[in-house]
Coordinates of C-alpha atoms and ligand atoms in Angstrom, one line a residue:
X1 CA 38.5 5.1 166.3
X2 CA 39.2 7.1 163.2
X3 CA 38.1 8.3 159.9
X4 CA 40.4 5.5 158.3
X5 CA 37.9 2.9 160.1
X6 CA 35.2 4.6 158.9
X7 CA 36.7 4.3 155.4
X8 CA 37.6 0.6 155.6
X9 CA 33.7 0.0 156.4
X10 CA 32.6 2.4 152.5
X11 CA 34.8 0.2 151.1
X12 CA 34.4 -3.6 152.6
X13 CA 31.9 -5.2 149.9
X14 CA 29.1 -6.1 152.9
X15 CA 29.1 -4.0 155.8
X16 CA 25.6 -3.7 156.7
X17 CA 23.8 -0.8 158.3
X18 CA 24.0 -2.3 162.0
X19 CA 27.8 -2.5 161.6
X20 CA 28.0 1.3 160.5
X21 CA 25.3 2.4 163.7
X22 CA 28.0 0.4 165.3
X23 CA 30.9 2.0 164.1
X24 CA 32.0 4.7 166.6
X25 CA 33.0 8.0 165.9
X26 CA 36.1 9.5 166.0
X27 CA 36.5 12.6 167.9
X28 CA 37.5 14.8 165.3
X29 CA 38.3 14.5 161.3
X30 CA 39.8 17.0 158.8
X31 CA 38.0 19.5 157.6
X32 CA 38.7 22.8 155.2
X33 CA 37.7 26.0 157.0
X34 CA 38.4 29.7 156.9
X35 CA 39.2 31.4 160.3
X36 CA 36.8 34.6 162.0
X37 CA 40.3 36.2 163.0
X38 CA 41.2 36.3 159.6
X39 CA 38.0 38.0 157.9
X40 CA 39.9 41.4 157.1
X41 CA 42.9 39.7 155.8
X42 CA 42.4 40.7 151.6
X43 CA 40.8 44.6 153.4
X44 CA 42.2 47.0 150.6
X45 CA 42.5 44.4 147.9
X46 CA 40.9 44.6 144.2
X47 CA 38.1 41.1 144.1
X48 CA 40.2 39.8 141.7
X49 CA 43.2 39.9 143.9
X50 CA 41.9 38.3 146.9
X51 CA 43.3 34.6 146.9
X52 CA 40.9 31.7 148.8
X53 CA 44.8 29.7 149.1
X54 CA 45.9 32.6 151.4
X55 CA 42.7 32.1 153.5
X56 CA 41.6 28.3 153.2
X57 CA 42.9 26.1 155.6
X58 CA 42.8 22.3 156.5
X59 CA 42.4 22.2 160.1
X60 CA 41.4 19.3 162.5
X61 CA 37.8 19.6 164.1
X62 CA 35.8 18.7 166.8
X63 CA 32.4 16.2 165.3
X64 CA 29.5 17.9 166.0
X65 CA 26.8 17.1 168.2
X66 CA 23.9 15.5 166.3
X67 CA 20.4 17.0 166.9
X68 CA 17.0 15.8 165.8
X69 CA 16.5 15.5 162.5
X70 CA 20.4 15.5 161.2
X71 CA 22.8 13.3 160.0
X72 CA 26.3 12.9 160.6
X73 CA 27.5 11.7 156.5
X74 CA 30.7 10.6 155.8
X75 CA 31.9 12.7 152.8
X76 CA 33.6 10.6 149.8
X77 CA 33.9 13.8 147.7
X78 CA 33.0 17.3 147.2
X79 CA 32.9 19.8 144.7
X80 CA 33.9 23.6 144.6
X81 CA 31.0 25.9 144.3
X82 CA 31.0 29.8 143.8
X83 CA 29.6 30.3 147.1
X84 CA 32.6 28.9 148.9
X85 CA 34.8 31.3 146.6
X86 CA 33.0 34.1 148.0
X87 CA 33.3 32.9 151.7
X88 CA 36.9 32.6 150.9
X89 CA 37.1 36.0 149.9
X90 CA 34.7 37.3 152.7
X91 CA 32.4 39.0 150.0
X92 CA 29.8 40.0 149.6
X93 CA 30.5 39.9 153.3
X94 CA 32.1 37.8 156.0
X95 CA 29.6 34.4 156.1
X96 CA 30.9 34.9 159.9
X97 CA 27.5 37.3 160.2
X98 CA 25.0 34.4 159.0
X99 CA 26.6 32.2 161.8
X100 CA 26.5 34.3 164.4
X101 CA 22.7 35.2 163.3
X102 CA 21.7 31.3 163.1
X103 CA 23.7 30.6 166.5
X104 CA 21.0 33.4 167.9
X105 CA 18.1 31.7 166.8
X106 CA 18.4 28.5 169.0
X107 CA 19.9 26.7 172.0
X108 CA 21.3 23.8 169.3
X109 CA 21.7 26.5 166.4
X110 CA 24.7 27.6 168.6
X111 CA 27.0 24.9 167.2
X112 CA 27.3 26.4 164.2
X113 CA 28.4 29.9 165.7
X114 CA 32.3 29.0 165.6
X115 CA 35.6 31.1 165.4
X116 CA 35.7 28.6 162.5
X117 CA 33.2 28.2 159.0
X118 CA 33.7 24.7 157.8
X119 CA 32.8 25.4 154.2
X120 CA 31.1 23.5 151.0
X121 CA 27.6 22.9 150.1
X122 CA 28.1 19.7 147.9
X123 CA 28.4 15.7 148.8
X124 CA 28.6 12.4 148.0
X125 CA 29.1 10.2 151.0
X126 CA 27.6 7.3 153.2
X127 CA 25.4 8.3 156.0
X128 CA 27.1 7.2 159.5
X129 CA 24.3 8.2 162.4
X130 CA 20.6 9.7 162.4
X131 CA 19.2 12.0 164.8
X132 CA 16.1 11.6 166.8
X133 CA 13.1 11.7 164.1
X134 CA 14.7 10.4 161.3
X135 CA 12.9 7.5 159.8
X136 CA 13.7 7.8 155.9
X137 CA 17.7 7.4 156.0
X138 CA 19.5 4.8 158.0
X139 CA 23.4 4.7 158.3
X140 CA 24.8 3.0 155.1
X141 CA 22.7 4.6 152.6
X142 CA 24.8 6.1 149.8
X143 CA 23.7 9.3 149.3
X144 CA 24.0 12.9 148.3
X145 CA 23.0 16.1 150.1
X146 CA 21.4 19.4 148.5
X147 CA 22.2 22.5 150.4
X148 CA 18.8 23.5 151.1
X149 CA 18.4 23.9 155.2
X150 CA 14.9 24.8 156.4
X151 CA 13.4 24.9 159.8
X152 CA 10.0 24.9 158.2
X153 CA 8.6 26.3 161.7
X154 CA 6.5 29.9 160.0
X155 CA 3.9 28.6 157.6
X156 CA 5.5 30.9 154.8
X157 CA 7.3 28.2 153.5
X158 CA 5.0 25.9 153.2
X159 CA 4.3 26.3 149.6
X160 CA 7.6 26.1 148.3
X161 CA 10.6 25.8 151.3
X162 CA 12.8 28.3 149.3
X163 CA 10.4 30.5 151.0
X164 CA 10.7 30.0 154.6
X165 CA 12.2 33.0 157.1
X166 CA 15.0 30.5 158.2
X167 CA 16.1 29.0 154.7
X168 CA 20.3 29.0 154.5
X169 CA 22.5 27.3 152.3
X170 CA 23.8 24.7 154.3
X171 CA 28.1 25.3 154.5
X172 CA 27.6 29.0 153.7
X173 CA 24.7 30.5 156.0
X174 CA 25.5 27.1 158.1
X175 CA 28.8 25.3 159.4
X176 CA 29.6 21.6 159.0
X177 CA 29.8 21.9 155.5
X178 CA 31.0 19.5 152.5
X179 CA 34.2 20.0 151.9
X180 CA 35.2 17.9 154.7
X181 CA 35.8 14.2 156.0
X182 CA 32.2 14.3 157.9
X183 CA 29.4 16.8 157.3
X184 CA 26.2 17.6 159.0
X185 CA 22.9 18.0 157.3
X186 CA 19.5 17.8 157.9
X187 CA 18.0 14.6 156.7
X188 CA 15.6 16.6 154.1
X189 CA 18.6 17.6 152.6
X190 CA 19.6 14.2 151.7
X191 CA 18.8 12.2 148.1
X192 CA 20.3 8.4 147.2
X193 CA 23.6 8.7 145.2
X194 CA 23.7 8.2 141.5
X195 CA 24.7 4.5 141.4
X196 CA 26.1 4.6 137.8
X197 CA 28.4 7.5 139.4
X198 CA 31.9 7.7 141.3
X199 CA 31.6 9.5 144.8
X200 CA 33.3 12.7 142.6
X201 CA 31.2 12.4 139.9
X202 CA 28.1 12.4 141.9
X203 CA 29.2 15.1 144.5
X204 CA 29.5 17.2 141.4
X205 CA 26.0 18.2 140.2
X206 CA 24.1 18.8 143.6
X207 CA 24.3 22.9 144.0
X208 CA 24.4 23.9 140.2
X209 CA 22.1 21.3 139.1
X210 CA 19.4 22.0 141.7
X211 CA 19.6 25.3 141.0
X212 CA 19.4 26.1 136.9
X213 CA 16.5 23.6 137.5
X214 CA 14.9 25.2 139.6
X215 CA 15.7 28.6 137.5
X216 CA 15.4 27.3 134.0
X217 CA 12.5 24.2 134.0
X218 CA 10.4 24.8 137.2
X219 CA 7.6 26.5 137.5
X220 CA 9.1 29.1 140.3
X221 CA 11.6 29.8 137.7
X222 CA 11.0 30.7 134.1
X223 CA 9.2 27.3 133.4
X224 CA 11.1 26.7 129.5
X225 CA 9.1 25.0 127.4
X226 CA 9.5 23.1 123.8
X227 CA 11.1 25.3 121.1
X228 CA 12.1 28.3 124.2
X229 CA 15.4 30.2 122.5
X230 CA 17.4 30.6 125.8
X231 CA 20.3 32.7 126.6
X232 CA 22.9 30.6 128.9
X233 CA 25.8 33.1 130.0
X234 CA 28.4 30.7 130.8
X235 CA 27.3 27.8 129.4
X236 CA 30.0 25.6 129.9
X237 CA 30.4 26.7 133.9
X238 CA 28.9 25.2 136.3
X239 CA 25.5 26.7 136.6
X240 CA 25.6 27.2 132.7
X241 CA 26.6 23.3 132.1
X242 CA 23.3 22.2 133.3
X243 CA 21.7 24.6 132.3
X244 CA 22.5 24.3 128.7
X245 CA 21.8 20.2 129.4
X246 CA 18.3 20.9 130.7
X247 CA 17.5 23.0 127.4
X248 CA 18.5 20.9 124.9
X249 CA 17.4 17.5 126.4
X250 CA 13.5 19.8 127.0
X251 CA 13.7 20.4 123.4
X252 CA 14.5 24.4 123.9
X253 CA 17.2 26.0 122.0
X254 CA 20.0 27.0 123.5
X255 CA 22.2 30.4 122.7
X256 CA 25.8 29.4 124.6
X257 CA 27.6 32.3 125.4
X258 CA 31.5 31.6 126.4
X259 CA 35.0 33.1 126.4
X260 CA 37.2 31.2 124.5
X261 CA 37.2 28.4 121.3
X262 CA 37.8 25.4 124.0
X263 CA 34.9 26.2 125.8
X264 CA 32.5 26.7 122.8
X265 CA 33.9 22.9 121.8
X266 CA 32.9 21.8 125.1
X267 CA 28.8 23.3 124.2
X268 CA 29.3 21.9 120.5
X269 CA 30.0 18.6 121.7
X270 CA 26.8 18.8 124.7
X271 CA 24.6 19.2 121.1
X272 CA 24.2 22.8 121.1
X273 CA 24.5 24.3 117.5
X274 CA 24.1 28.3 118.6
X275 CA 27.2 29.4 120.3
X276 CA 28.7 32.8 120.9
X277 CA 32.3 33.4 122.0
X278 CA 32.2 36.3 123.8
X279 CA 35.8 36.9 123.6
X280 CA 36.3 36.4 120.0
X281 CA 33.4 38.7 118.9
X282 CA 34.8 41.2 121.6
X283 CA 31.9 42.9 123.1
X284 CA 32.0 45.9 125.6
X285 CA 28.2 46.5 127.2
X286 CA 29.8 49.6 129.4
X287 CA 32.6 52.1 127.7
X288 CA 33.6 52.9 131.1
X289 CA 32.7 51.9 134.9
X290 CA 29.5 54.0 134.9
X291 CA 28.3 53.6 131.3
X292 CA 26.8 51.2 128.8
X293 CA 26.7 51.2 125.3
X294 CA 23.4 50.2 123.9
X295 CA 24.8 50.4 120.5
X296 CA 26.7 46.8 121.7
X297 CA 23.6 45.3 123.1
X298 CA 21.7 45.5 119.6
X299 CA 25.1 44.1 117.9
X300 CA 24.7 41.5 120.5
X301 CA 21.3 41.0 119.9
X302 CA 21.9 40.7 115.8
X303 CA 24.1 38.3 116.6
X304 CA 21.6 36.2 118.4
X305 CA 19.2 36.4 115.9
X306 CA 21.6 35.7 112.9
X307 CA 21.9 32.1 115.3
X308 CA 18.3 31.6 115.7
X309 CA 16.6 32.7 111.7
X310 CA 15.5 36.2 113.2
X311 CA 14.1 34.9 116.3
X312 CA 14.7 36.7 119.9
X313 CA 15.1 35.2 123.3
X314 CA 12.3 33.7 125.3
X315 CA 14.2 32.9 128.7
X316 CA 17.9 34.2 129.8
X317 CA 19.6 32.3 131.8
X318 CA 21.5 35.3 134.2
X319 CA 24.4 35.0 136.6
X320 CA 27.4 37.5 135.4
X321 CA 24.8 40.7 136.5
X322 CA 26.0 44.2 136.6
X323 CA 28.5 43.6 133.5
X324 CA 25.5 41.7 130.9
X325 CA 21.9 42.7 133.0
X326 CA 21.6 45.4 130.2
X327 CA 21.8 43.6 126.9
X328 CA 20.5 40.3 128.8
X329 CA 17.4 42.8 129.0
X330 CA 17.4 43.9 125.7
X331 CA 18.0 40.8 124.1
X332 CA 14.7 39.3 125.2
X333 CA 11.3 39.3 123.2
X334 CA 8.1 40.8 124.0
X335 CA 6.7 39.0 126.6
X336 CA 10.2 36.7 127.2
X337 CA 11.8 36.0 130.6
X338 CA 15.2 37.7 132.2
X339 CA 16.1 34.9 135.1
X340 CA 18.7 35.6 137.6
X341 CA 20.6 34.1 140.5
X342 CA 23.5 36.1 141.3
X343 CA 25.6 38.5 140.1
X344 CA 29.0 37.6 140.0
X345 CA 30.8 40.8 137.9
X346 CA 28.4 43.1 140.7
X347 CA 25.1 43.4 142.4
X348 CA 24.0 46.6 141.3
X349 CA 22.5 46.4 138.0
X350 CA 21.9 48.7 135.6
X351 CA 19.3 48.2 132.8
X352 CA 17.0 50.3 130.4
X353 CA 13.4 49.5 131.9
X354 CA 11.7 51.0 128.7
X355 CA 12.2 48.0 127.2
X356 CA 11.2 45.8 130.2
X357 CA 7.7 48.0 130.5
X358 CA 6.9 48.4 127.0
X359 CA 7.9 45.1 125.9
X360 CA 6.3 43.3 128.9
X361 CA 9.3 41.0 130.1
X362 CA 9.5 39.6 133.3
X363 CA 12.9 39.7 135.8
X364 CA 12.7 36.8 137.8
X365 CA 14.4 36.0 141.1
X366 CA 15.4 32.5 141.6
X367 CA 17.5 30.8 144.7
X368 CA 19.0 27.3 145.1
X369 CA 15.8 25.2 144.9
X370 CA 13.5 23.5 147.0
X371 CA 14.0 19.3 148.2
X372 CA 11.6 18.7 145.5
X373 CA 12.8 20.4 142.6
X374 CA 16.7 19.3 143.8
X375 CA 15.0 16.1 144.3
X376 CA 13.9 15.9 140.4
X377 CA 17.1 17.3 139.3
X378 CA 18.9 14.3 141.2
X379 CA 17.2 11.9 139.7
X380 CA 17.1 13.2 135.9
X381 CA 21.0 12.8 136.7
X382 CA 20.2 9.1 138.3
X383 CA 18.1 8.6 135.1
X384 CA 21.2 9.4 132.8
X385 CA 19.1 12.1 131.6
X386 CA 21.7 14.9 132.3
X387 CA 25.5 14.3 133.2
X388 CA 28.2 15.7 135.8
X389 CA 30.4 18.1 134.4
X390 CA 33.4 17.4 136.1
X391 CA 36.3 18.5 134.5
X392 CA 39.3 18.1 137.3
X393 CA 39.5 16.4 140.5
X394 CA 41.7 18.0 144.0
X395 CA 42.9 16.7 147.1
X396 CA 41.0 18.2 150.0
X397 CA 44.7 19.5 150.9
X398 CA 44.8 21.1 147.8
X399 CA 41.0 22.4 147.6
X400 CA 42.6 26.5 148.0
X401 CA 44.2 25.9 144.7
X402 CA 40.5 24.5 143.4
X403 CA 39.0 27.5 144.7
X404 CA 41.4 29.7 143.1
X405 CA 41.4 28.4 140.0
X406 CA 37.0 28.9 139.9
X407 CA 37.5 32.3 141.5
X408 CA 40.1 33.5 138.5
X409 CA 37.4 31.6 136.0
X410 CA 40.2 29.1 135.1
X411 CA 38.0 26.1 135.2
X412 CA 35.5 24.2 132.8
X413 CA 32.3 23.1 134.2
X414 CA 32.8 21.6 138.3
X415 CA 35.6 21.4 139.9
X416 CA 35.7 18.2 142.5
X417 CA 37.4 17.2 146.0
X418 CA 38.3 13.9 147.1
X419 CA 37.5 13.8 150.9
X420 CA 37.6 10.1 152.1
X421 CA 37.7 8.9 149.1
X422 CA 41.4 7.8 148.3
X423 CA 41.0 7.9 144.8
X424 CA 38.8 8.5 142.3
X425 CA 36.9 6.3 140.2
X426 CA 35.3 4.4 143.2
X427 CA 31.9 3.9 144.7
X428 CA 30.1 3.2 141.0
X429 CA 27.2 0.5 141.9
X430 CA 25.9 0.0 138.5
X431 CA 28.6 -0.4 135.9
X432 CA 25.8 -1.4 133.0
X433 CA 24.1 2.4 133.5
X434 CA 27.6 3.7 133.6
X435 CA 28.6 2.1 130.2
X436 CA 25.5 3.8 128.1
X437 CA 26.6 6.8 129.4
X438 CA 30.6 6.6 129.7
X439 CA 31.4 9.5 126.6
X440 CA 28.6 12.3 128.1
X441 CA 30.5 11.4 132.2
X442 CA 33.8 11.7 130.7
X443 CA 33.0 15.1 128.3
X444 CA 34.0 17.7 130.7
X445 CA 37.4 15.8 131.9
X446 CA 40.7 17.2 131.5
X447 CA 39.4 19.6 128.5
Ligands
LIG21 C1 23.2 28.0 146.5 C2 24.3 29.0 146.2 C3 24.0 30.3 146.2 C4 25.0 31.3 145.8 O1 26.1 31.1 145.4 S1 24.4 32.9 145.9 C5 25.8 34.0 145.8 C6 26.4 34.2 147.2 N1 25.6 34.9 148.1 C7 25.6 36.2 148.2 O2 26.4 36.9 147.6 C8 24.6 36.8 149.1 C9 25.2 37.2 150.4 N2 24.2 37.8 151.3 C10 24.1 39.1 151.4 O3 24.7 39.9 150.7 C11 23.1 39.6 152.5 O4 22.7 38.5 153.3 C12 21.7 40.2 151.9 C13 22.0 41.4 151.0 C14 21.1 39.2 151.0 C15 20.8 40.5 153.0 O5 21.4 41.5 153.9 P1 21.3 41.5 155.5 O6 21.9 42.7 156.0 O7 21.9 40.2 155.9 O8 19.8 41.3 155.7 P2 18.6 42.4 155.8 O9 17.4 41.6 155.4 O10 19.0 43.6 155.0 O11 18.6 42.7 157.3 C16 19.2 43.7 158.0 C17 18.2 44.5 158.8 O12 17.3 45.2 158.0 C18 16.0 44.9 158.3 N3 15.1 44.9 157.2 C19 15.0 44.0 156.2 N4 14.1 44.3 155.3 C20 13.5 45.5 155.7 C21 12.5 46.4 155.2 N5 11.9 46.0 154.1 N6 12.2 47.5 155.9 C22 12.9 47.8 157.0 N7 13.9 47.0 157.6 C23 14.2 45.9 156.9 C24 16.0 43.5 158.9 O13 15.0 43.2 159.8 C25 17.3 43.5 159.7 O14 17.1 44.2 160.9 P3 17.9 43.8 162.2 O15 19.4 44.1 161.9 O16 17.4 44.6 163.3 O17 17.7 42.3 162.5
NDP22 N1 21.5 31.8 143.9 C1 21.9 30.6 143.7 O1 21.2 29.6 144.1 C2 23.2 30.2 143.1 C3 24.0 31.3 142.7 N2 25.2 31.0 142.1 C4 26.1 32.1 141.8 O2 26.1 32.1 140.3 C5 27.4 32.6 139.9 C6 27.9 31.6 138.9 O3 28.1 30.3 139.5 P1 28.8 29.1 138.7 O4 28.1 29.0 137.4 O5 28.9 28.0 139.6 O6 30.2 29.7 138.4 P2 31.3 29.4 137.3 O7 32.5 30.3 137.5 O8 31.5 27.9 137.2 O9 30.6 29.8 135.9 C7 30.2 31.1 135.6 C8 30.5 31.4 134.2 O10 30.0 32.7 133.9 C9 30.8 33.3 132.9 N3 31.1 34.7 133.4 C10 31.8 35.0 134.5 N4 31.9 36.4 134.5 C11 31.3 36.8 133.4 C12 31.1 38.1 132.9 N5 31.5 39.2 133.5 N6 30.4 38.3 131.7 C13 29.9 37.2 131.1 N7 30.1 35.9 131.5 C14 30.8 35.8 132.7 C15 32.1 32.5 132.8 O11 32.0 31.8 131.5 P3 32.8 32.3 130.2 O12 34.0 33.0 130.7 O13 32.9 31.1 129.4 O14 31.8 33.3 129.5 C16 32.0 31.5 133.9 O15 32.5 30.3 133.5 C17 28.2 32.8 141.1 O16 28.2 34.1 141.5 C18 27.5 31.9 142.2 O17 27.7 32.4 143.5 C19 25.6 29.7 141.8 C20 24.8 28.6 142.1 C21 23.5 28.8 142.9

């Protein structure tokens, strides 16, 4: 038995679910990984230096064992997110640690505690075996997975599952990732495919989606309502491409911020009207490593409200951190909202709190999301509400290149993988959806 077998069952036209739980599994599939011997391998090295094709590799690996409440999914496509840049790059630190830590918790959590991280926290695929406890998926479904992995066993994350002591982002705090011929999740992380979606198309959205939805429309984020003005730092990446997509179709008003004229197209032709090329207008928030320039932050800030007839921002959307945190803080109103989720240019931000007290904004946290809120963001995507963003497809062969390319910010909205799938364009199950919606799918491609 092998992966091709399991691939000859995705695509036969009537395979039912008994003849997938009959399907047996191979002993091992292909899977992209970066290797605990190699973790000092970029030690010396500017970020921007550090190359994920030096330290990604396609290796041959070992199915894991299947505990209660998992699911063994065979993976159609993936899609490069951030996080697996980082893990390529072993910063903020070697995801080698969170494995080791999760393998300590557990008899079964010691699977994941490998000389080997298989990375990726995206897919679209077709779920092959259930674990003990699982009632809700059955092998066959199409589905897609969010990277959301709880053990749910305190009662702090009761509320809201973001919260609980043992939440990880499956394929970076966990192994058995995405980008890979078979994944494992648990079954709460799984959601049923887009059927007016290719498996690339619908691997695509998952990660970024979930999360500017969580960070942007929910409640546990900054909650945008009708008529918000809302600052989207990269707004045609991959956060920033939904994002943008969730303000304008919630009747906000988004103000895109972007590097180059391409880019600012891409926002135009998504129906946003304020854009700002960040390039082209040339602003420096720090005049050297240890200083900002508030003088650029209020040119910033004119800027914005020549866009919006004098108005200041309610919400921004933050991810670049230490290089914008200043003037994303001084651009907001009285009252308005500073959301953030990372901090890709550096975690240690610098910001005038004067105008945070006096003016009485908020900075709030926000991580991935919880199965509900990826849950709603899945199916405003199955809905044809919001659209992938998929710009170019890889090989998982050539998925170092992908991450390179996202690392050096090469890249327009998501990048995607082909895993099983042998080409793209396959696994759409509702062609008239697919039709109404053809021009917003296709936007992103090959731009
Ligand atoms: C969905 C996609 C998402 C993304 O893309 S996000 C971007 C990528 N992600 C990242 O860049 C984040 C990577 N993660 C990290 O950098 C680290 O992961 C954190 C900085 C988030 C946490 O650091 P750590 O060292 O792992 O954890 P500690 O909580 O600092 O624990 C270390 C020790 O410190 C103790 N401790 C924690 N809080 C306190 C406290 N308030 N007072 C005293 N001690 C404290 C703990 O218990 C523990 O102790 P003990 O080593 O003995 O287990
Ligand atoms: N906590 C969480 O749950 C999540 C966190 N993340 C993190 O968010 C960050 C962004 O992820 P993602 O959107 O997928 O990445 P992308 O690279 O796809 O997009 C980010 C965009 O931000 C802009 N940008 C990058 N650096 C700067 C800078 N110094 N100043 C201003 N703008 C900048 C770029 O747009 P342009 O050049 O056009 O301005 C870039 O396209 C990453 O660090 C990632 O790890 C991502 C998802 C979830």
């Amino acid at each position: 038995m092998t992966v091709k077998d399991i691939l000859d069952a995705i695509q036969s036209k009537d395979a039912t679910s008994a003849d997938f739980a009959a399907l047996p599994l191979p002993d091992s599939y292909r899977a992209i990984t970066v290797h605990k011997d190699e973790t000092e391998m970029f030690a010396g090295l500017e970020t921007r230096d550090k190359d994920p094709r030096k330290s990604i590799h396609l290796d041959e690996v070992p199915v894991p064992e299947l505990g209660p409440g998992e699911a063994l999914v065979a993976v159609m496509a993936s899609s490069v997110n951030y996080n697996s840049v980082w893990t390529s790059i072993f910063e903020p630190l070697s995801t080698f640690g969170f494995l080791e830590r999760y393998g300590r918790t557990n008899e079964l959590a010691k699977r994941h505690d490998l000389p080997y991280h298989i990375i990726g926290s995206d897919l679209a695929g077709v779920v092959l075996r259930t674990g003990p406890g699982v009632n809700a998926w059955k092998p066959g479904d199409e589905v897609v997975a969010h990277c959301l992995s709880v053990e749910l066993e305190s009662s702090d994350g009761h509320n809201d599952t973001m919260l609980d002591p043992e939440q990880r982002i499956w394929g970076f705090e966990t192994n058995f990732g995405g980008l890979a011929e078979i994944a494992l999740v648990k079954s709460n992380q799984l959601m049923p495919k887009p059927a007016h979606l290719s498996w690339e198309e619908a691997a695509a959205p998952g990660l970024v989606n979930s999360t500017a939805y969580r960070q942007l429309v929910s409640r546990n984020g900054a909650g945008m309502k009708q008529g918000d003005n809302v600052l989207i730092w990269g707004a045609s990446g991959g956060l920033g491409s939904y994002a943008t997509q969730f303000a304008l179709a919630g009747g906000a008003n988004p103000v895109c911020v972007v590097s180059s004229p391409q880019k600012a197209e891409i926002c135009r032709s998504m129906g946003a009207e304020a854009i700002i090329d960040r390039n082209a207008e040339g602003y420096r928030f720090w005049k050297d490593e240890r200083t900002q320039d508030p003088k650029e932050w209020k040119r910033f800030g004119k800027r914005i409200r020549e866009l919006t007839g004098g108005e200041d921002i309610d919400i921004v959307f933050e991810h670049p951190g230490r290089e914008t945190f200043g003037a994303s803080v001084y651009v907001t109103r009285k009252g308005g909202t500073i959301t953030t989720c990372a901090s890709t240019s550096g975690y240690l931000h610098e910001y005038d709190n004067r105008y945070l007290w006096m003016s009485l904004k908020r900075i709030i946290g926000s991580h991935f999301a919880n199965y509900r809120e990826a849950w709603e963001a899945n199916r405003l995507i199955a809905k044809g509400r919001i659209h992938p963003t998929l710009s170019k497809v890889y090989s998982l062969e050539d998925t170092g290149q992908a991450a390179h390319d996202v690392h050096r910010n090469l890249h327009q909205g998501k990048v995607g993988v082909l895993c099983l799938a042998p080409e793209e364009g396959l696994g759409v199950r509702d062609q008239e959806t697919r039709a109404k919606h053809i021009d917003a799918i296709n936007r992103f491609r090959n731009v």
